[in-house]
PDB file of C-alpha atoms and ligand atoms in Angstrom:
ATOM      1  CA  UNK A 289     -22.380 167.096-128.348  1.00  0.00           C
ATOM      2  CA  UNK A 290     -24.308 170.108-128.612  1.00  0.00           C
ATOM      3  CA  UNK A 291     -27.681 170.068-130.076  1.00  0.00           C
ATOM      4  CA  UNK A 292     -27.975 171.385-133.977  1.00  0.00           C
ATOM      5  CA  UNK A 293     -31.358 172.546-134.267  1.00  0.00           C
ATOM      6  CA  UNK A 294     -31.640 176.027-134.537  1.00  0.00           C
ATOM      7  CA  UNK A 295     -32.876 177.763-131.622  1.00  0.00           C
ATOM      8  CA  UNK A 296     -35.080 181.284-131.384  1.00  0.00           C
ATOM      9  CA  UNK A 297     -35.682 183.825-128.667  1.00  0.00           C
ATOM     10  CA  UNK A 298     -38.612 186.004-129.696  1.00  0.00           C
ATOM     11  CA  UNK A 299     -39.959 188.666-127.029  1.00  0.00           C
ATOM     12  CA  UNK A 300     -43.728 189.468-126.432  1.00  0.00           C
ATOM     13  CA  UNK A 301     -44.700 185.913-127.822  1.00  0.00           C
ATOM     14  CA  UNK A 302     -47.349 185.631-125.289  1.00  0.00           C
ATOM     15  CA  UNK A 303     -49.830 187.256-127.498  1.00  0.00           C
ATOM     16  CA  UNK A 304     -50.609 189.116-131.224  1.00  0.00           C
ATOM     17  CA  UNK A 305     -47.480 189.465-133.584  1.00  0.00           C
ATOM     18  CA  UNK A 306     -44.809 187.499-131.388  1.00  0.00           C
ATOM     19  CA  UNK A 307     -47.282 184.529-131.009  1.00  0.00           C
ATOM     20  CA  UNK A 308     -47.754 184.321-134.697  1.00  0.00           C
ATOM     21  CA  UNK A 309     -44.045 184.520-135.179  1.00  0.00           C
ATOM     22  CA  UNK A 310     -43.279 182.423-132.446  1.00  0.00           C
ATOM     23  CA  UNK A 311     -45.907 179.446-134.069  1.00  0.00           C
ATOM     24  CA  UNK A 312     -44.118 180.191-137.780  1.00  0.00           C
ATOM     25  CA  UNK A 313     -40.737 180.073-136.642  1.00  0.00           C
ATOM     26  CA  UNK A 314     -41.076 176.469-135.308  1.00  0.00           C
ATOM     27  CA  UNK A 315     -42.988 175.278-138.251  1.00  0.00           C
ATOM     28  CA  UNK A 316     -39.506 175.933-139.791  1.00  0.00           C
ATOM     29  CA  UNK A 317     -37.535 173.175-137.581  1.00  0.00           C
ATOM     30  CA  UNK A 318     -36.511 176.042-134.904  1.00  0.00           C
ATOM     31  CA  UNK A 319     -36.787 175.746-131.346  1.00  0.00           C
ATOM     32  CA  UNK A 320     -38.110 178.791-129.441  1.00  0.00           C
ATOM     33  CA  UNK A 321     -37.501 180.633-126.204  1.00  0.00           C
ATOM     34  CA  UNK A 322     -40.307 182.733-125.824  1.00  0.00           C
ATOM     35  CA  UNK A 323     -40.662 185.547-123.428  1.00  0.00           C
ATOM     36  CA  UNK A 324     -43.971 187.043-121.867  1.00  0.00           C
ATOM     37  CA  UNK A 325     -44.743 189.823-119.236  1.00  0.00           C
ATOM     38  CA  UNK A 326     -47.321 189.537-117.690  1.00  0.00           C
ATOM     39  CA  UNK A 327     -49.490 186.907-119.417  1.00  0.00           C
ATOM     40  CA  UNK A 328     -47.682 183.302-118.251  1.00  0.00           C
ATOM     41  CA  UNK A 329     -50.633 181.384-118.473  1.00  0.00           C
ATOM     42  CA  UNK A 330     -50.774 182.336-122.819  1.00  0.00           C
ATOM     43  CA  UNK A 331     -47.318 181.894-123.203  1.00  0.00           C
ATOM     44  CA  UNK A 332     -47.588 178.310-121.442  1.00  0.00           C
ATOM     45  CA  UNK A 333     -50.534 177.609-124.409  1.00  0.00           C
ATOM     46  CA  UNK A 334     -48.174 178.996-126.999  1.00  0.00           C
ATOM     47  CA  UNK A 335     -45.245 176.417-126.048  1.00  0.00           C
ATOM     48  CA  UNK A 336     -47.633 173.420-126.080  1.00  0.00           C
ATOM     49  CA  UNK A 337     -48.543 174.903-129.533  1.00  0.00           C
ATOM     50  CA  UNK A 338     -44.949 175.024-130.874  1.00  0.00           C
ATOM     51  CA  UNK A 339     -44.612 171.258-129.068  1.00  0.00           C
ATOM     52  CA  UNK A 340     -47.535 169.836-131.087  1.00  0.00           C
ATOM     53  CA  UNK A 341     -45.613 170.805-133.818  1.00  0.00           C
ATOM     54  CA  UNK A 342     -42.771 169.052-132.369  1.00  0.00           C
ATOM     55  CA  UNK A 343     -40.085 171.764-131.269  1.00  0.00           C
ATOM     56  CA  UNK A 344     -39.158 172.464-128.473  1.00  0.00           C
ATOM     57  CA  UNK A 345     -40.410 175.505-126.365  1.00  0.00           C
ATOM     58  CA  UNK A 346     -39.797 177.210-123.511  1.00  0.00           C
ATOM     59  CA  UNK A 347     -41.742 180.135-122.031  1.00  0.00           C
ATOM     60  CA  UNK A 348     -39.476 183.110-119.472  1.00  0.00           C
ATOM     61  CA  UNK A 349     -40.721 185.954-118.189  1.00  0.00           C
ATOM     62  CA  UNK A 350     -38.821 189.512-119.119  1.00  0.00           C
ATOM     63  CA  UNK A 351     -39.701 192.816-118.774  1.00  0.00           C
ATOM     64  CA  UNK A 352     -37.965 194.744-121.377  1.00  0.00           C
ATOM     65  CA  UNK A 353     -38.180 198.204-119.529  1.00  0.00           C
ATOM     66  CA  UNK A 354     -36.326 196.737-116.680  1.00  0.00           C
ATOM     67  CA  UNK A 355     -32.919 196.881-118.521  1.00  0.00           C
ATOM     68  CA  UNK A 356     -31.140 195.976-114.921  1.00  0.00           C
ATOM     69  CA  UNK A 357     -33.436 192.583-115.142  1.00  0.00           C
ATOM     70  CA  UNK A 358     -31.206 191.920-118.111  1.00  0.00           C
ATOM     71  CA  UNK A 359     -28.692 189.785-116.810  1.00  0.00           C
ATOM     72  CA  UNK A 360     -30.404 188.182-114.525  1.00  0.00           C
ATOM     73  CA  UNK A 361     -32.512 187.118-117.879  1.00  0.00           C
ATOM     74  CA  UNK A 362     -29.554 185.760-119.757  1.00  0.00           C
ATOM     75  CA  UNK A 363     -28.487 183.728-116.835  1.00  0.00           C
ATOM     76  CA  UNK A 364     -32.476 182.034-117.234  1.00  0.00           C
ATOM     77  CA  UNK A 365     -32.119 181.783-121.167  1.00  0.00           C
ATOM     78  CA  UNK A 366     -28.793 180.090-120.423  1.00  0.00           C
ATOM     79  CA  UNK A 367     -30.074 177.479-118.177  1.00  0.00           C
ATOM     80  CA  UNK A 368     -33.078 176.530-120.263  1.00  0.00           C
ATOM     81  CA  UNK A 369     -30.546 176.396-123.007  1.00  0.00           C
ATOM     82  CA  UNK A 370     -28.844 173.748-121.161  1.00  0.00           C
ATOM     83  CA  UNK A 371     -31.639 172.192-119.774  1.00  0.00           C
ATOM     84  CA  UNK A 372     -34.482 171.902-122.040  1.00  0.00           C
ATOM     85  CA  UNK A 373     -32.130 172.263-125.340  1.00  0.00           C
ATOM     86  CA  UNK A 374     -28.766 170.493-124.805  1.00  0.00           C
ATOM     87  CA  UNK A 375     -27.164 173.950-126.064  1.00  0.00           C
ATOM     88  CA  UNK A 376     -25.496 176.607-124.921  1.00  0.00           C
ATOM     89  CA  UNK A 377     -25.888 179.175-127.705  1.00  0.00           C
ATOM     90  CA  UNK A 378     -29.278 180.523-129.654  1.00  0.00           C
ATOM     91  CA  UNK A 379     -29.371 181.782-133.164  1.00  0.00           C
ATOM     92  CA  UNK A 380     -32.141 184.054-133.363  1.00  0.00           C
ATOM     93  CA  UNK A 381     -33.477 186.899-131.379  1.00  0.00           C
ATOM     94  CA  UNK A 382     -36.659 188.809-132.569  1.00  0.00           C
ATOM     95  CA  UNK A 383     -36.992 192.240-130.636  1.00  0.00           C
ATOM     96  CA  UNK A 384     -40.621 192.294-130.863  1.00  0.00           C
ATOM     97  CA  UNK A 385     -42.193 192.853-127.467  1.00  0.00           C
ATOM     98  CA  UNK A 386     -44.170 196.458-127.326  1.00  0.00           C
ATOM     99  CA  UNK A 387     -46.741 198.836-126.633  1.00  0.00           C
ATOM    100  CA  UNK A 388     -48.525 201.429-128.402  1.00  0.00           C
ATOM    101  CA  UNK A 389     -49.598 204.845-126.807  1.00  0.00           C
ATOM    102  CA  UNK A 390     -52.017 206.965-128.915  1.00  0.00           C
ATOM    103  CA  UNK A 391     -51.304 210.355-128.076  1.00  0.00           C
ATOM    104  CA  UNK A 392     -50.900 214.164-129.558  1.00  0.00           C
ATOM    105  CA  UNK A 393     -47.710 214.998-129.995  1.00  0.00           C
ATOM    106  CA  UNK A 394     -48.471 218.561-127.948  1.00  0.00           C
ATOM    107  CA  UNK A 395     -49.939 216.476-124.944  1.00  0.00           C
ATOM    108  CA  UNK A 396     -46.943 213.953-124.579  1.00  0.00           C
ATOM    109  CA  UNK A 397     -45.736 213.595-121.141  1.00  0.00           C
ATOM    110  CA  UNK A 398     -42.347 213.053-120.242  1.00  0.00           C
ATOM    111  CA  UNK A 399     -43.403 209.567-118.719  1.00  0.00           C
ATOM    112  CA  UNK A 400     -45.281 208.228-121.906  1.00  0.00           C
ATOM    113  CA  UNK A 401     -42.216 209.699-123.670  1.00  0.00           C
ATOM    114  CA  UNK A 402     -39.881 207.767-121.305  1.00  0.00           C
ATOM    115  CA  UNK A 403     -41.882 204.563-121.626  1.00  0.00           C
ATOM    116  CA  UNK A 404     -41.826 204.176-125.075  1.00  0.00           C
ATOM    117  CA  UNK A 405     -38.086 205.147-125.285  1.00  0.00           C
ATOM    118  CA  UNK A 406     -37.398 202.830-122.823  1.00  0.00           C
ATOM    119  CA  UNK A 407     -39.787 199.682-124.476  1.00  0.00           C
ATOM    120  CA  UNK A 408     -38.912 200.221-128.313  1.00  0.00           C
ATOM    121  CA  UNK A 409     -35.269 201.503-127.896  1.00  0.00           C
ATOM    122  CA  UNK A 410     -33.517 201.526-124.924  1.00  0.00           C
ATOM    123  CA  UNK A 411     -34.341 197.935-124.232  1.00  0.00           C
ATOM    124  CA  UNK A 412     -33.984 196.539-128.060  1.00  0.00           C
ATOM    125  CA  UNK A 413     -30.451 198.054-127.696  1.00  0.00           C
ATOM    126  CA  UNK A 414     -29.250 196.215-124.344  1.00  0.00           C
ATOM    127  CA  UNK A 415     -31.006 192.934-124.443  1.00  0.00           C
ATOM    128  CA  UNK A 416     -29.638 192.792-127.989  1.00  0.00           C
ATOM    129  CA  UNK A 417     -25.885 193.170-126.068  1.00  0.00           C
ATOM    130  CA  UNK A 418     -27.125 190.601-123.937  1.00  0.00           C
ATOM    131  CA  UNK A 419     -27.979 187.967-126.323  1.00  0.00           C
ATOM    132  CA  UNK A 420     -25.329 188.595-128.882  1.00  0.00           C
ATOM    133  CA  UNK A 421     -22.873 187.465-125.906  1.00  0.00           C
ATOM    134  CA  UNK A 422     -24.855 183.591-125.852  1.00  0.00           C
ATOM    135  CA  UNK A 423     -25.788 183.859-130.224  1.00  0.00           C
ATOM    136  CA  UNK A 424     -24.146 181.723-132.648  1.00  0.00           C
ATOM    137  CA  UNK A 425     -21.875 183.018-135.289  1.00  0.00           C
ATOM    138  CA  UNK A 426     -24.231 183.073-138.621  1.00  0.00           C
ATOM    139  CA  UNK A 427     -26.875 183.623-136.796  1.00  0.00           C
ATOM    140  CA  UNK A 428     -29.631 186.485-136.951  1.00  0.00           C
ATOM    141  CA  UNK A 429     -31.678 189.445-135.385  1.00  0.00           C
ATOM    142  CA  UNK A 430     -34.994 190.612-137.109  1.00  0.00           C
ATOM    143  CA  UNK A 431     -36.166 194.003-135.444  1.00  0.00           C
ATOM    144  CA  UNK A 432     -39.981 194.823-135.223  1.00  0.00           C
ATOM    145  CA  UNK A 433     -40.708 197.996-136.920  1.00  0.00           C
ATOM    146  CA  UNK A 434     -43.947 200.046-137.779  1.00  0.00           C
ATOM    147  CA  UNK A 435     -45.394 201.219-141.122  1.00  0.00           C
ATOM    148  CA  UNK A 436     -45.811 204.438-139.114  1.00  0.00           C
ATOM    149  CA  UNK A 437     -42.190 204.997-139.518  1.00  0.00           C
ATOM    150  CA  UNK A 438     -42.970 205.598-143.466  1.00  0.00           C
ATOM    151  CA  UNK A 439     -47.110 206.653-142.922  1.00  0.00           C
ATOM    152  CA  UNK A 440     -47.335 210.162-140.661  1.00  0.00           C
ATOM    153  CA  UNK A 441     -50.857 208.893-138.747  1.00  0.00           C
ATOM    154  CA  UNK A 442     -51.477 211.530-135.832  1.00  0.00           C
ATOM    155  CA  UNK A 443     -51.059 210.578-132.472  1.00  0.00           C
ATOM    156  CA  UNK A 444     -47.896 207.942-132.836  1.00  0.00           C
ATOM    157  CA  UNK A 445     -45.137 210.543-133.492  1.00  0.00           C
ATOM    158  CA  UNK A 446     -42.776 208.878-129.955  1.00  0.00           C
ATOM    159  CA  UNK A 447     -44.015 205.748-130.875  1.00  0.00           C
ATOM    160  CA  UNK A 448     -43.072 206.061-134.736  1.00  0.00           C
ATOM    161  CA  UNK A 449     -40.139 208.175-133.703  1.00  0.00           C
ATOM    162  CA  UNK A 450     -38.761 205.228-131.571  1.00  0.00           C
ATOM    163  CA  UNK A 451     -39.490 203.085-134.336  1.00  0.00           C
ATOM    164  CA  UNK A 452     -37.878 205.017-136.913  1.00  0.00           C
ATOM    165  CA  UNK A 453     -34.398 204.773-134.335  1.00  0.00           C
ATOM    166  CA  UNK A 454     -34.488 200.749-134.496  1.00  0.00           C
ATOM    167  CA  UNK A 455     -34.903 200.819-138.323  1.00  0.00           C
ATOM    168  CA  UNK A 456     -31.417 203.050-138.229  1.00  0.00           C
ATOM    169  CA  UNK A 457     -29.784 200.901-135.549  1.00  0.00           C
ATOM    170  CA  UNK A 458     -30.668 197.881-137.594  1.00  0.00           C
ATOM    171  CA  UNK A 459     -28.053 199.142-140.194  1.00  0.00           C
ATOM    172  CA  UNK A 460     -25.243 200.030-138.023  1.00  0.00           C
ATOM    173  CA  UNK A 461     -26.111 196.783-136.676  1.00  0.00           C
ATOM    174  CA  UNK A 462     -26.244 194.690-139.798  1.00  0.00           C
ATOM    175  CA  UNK A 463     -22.932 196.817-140.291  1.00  0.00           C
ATOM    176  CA  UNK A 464     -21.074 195.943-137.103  1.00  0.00           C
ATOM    177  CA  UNK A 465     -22.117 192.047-137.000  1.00  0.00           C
ATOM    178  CA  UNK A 466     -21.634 190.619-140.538  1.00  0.00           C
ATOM    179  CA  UNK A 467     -18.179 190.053-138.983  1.00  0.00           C
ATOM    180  CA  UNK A 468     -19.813 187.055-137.053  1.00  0.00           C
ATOM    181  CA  UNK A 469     -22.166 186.737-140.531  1.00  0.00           C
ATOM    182  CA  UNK A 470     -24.887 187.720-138.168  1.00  0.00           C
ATOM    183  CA  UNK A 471     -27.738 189.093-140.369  1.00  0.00           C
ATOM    184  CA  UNK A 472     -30.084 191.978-138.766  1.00  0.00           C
ATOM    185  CA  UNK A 473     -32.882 193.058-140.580  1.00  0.00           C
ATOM    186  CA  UNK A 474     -36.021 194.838-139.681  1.00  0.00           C
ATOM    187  CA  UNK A 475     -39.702 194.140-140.040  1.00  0.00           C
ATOM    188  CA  UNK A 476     -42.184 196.740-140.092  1.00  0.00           C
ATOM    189  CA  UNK A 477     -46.112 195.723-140.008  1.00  0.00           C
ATOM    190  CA  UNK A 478     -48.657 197.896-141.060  1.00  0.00           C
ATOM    191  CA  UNK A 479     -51.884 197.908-138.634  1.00  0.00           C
ATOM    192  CA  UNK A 480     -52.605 194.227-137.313  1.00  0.00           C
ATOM    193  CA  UNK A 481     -55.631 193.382-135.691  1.00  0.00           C
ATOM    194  CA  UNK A 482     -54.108 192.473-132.268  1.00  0.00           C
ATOM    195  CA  UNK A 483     -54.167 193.508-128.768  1.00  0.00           C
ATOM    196  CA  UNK A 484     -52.130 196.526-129.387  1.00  0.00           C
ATOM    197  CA  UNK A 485     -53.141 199.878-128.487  1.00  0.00           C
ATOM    198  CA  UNK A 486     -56.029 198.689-126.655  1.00  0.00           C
ATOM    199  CA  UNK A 487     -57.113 196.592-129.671  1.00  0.00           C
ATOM    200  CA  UNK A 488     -57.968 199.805-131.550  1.00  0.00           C
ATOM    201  CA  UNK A 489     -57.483 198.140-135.406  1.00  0.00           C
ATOM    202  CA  UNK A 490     -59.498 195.233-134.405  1.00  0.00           C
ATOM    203  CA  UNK A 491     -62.098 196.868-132.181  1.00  0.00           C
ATOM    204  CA  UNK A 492     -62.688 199.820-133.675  1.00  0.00           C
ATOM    205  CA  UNK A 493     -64.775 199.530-137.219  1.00  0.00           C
ATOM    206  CA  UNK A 494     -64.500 203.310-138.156  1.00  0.00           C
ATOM    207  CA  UNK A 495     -60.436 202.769-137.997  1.00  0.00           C
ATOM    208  CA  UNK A 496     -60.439 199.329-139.242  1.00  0.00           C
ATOM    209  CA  UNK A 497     -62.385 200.373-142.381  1.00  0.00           C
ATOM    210  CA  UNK A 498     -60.134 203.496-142.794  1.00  0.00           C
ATOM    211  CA  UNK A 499     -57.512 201.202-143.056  1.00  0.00           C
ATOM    212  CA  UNK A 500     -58.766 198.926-145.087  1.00  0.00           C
ATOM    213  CA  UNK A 501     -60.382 201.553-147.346  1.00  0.00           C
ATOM    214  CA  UNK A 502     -56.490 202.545-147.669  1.00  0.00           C
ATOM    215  CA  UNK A 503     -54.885 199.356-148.041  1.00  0.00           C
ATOM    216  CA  UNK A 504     -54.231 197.802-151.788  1.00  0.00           C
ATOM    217  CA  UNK A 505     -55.154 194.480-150.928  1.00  0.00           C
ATOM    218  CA  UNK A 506     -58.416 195.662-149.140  1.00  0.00           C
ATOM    219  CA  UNK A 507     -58.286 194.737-145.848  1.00  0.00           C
ATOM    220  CA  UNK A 508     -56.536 195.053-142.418  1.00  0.00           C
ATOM    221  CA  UNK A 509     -53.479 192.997-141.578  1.00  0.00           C
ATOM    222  CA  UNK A 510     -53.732 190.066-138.596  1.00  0.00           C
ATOM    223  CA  UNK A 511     -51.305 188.781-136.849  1.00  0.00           C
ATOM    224  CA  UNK A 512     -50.477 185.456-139.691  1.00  0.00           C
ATOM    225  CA  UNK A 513     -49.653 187.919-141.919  1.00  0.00           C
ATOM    226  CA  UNK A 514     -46.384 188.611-140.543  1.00  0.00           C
ATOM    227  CA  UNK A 515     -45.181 185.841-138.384  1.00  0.00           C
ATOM    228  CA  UNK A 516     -44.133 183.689-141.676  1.00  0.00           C
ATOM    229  CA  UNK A 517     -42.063 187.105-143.087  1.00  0.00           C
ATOM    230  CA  UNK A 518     -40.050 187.214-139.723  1.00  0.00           C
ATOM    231  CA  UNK A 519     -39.920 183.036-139.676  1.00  0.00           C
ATOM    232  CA  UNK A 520     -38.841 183.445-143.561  1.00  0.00           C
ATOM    233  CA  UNK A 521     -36.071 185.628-142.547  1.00  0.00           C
ATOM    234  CA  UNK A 522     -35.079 182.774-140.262  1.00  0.00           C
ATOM    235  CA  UNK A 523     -34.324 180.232-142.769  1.00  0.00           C
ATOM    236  CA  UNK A 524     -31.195 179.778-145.370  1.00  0.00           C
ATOM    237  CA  UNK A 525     -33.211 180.927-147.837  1.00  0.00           C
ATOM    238  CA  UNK A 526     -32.602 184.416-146.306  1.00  0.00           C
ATOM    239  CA  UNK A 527     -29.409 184.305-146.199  1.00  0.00           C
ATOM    240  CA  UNK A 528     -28.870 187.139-148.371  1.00  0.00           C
ATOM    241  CA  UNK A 529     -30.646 189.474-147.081  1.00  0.00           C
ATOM    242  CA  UNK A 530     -29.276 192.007-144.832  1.00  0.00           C
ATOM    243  CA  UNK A 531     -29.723 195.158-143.312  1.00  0.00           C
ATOM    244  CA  UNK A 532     -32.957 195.461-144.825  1.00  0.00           C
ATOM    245  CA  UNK A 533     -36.468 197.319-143.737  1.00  0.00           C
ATOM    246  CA  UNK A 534     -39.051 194.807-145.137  1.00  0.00           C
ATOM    247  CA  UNK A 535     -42.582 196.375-145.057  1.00  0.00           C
ATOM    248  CA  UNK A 536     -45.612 193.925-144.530  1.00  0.00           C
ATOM    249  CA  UNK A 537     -48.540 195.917-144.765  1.00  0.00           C
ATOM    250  CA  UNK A 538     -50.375 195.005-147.839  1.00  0.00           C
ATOM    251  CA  UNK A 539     -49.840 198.051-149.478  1.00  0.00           C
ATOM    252  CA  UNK A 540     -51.255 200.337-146.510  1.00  0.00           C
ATOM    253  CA  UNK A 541     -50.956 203.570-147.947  1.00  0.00           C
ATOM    254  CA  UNK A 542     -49.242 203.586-150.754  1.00  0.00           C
TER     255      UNK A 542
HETATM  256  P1  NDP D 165     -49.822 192.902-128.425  1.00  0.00           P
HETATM  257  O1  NDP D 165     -50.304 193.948-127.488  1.00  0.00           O
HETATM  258  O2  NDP D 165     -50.809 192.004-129.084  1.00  0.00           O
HETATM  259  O3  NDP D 165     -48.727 191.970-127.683  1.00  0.00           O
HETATM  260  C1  NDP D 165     -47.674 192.585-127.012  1.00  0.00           C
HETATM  261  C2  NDP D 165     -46.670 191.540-126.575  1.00  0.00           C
HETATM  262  O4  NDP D 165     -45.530 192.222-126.019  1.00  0.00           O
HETATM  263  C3  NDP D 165     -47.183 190.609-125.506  1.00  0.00           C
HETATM  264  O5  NDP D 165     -46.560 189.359-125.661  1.00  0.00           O
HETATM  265  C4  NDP D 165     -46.724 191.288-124.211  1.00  0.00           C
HETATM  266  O6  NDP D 165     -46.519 190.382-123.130  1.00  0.00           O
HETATM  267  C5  NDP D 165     -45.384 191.855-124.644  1.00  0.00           C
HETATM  268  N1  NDP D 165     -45.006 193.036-123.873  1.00  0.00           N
HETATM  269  C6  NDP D 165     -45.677 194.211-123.730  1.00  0.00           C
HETATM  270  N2  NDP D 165     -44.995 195.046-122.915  1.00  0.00           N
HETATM  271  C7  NDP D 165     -43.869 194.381-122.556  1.00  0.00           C
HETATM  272  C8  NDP D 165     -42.767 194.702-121.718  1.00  0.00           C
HETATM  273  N3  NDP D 165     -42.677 195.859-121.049  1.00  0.00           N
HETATM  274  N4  NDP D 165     -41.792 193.774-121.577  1.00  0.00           N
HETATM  275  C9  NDP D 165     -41.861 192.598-122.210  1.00  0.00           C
HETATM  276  N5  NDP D 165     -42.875 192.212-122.980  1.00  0.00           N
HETATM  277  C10 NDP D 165     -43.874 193.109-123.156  1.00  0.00           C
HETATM  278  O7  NDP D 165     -48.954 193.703-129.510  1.00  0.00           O
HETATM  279  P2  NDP D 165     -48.586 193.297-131.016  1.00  0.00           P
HETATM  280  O8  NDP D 165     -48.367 191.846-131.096  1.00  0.00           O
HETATM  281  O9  NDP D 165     -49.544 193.931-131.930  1.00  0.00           O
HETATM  282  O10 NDP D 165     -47.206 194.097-131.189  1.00  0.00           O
HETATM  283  C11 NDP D 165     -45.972 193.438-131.251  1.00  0.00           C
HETATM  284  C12 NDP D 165     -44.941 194.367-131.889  1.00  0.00           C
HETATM  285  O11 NDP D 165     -45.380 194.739-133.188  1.00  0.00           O
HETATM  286  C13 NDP D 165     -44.698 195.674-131.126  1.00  0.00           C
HETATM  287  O12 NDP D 165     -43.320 195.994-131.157  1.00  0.00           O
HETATM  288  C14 NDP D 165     -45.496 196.695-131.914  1.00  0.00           C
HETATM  289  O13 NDP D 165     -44.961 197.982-131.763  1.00  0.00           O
HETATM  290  C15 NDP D 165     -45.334 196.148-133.315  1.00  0.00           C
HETATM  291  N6  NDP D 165     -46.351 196.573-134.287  1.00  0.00           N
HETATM  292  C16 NDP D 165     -47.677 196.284-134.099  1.00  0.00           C
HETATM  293  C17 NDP D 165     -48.619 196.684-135.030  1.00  0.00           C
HETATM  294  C18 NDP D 165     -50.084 196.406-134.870  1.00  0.00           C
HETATM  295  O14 NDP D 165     -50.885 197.047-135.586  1.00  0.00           O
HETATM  296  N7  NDP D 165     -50.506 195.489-134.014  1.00  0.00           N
HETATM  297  C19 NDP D 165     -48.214 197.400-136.249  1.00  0.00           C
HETATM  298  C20 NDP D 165     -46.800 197.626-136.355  1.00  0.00           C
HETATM  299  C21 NDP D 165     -45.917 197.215-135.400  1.00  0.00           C
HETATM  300  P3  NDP D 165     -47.747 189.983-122.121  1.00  0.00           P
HETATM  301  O15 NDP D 165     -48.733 189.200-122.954  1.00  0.00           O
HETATM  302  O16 NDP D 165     -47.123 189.150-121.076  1.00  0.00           O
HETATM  303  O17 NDP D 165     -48.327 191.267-121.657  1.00  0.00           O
END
């Protein structure tokens, strides 16, 4: 008999944003997969976080540039299904795992360009194949936007750009799946204080006062700001909402 709890696989949970999500989604009765890249040793201290809390957890290593590292990923998710989850299927994935370049648009190479393509598209696309082939019917995929898809802020245009491509595949998406009543939505943060972009919103005071200067509510997002929004959409009490671009920003200029 399989196992009924709900189970999550949330990318880039090692740190920032997917941490926070990772930590809200279990305080909803969901078990988690969560995937780091480099940073094994945080994403260990995020599962005994999740276990405290008394889900299950288990932390895989992915690389989502390395699209061909894709099956050999499912074949891992599958056997910690099995083996730390009595299941065979997830529920969830949350394509959040990224990286932010800060560049002109006139100086772009064709490598940053290729990176971020790559990172916030190209990979979002195929390990989203990937995991559709082991997710539940009724189940759900919550895409990590930007406010810079909305908010023109010099320097992100491939970044944004990439960005603005997963808010449209999130439609065709939400289009093609409510077949299986699989609802896809997308997310989009405005600036968290987090490791991103070499911690720029957090470290830098000049650009976390502009943005807070330029923010309704006053201030700069952080990272608890948006985990419970992506947990929310987790839940039956989301199960109306679809194909949707949900901004959490606090009003970042608006
Ligand atoms: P952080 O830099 O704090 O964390 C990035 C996470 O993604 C880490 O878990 C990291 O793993 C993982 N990661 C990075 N590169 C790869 C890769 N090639 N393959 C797999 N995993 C990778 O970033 P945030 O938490 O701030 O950002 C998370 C998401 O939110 C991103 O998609 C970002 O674009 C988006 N976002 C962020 C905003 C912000 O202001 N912070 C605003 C709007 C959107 P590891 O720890 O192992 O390196």
């Amino acid at each position: 008999m399989e196992n009924q709890t709900k189970i999550a696989v949330v990318t880039g949970g090692s740190r920032g944003l997917g941490k926070d999500m990772a930590i809200n989604i279990a305080k909803k009765g969901i078990d988690v997969i969560l995937t780091y890249n480099n940073n094994k040793e945080e994403a260990q201290k995020v599962v005994k976080q999740i276990e405290e809390i008394g889900q299950k957890a288990v932390a895989l290593q992915l690389n989502v540039a390395e699209i061909k590292s894709f099956d050999s990923f499912t074949e891992n998710v599958k056997t910690a299904l099995k083996n730390h989850f009595n299941s065979s299927k997830i529920d969830f994935l949350i394509n959040n795992a990224g990286i932010g370049i800060h560049t002109a648009f006139t100086q772009t190479t064709e490598e940053q360009f290729d990176i971020l393509s790559t990172i916030h598209l190209k990979g979002v696309v195929f390990l989203t194949q990937k995991m559709l082939l082991i997710m539940n019917d009724g189940g759900g995929v919550v895409n990590i936007s930007s406010g810079l898809t909305r908010i023109a802020l010099a320097g992100y245009s491939i970044y944004a750009t990439m960005k603005g491509a997963i808010e449209t595949l999130t439609k065709y998406q939400a289009k093609e799946l409510g077949e299986r009543k699989i609802r896809v939505n997308v997310v989009a943060p405005g600036a968290i204080e987090t490791d991103f972009g070499n911690g720029t919103v957090r470290d830098n005071a000049d650009v976390n006062a502009f943005i807070a200067a330029n923010t309704a509510l006053g201030r700069v997002g952080l990272p608890d700001d948006i985990g419970s929004v992506v947990a929310f959409l987790c839940t039956q009490d989301a199960k109306w909402v679809n194909a949707q671009r949900i901004e959490v920003s606090g009003g970042q200029m608006i």
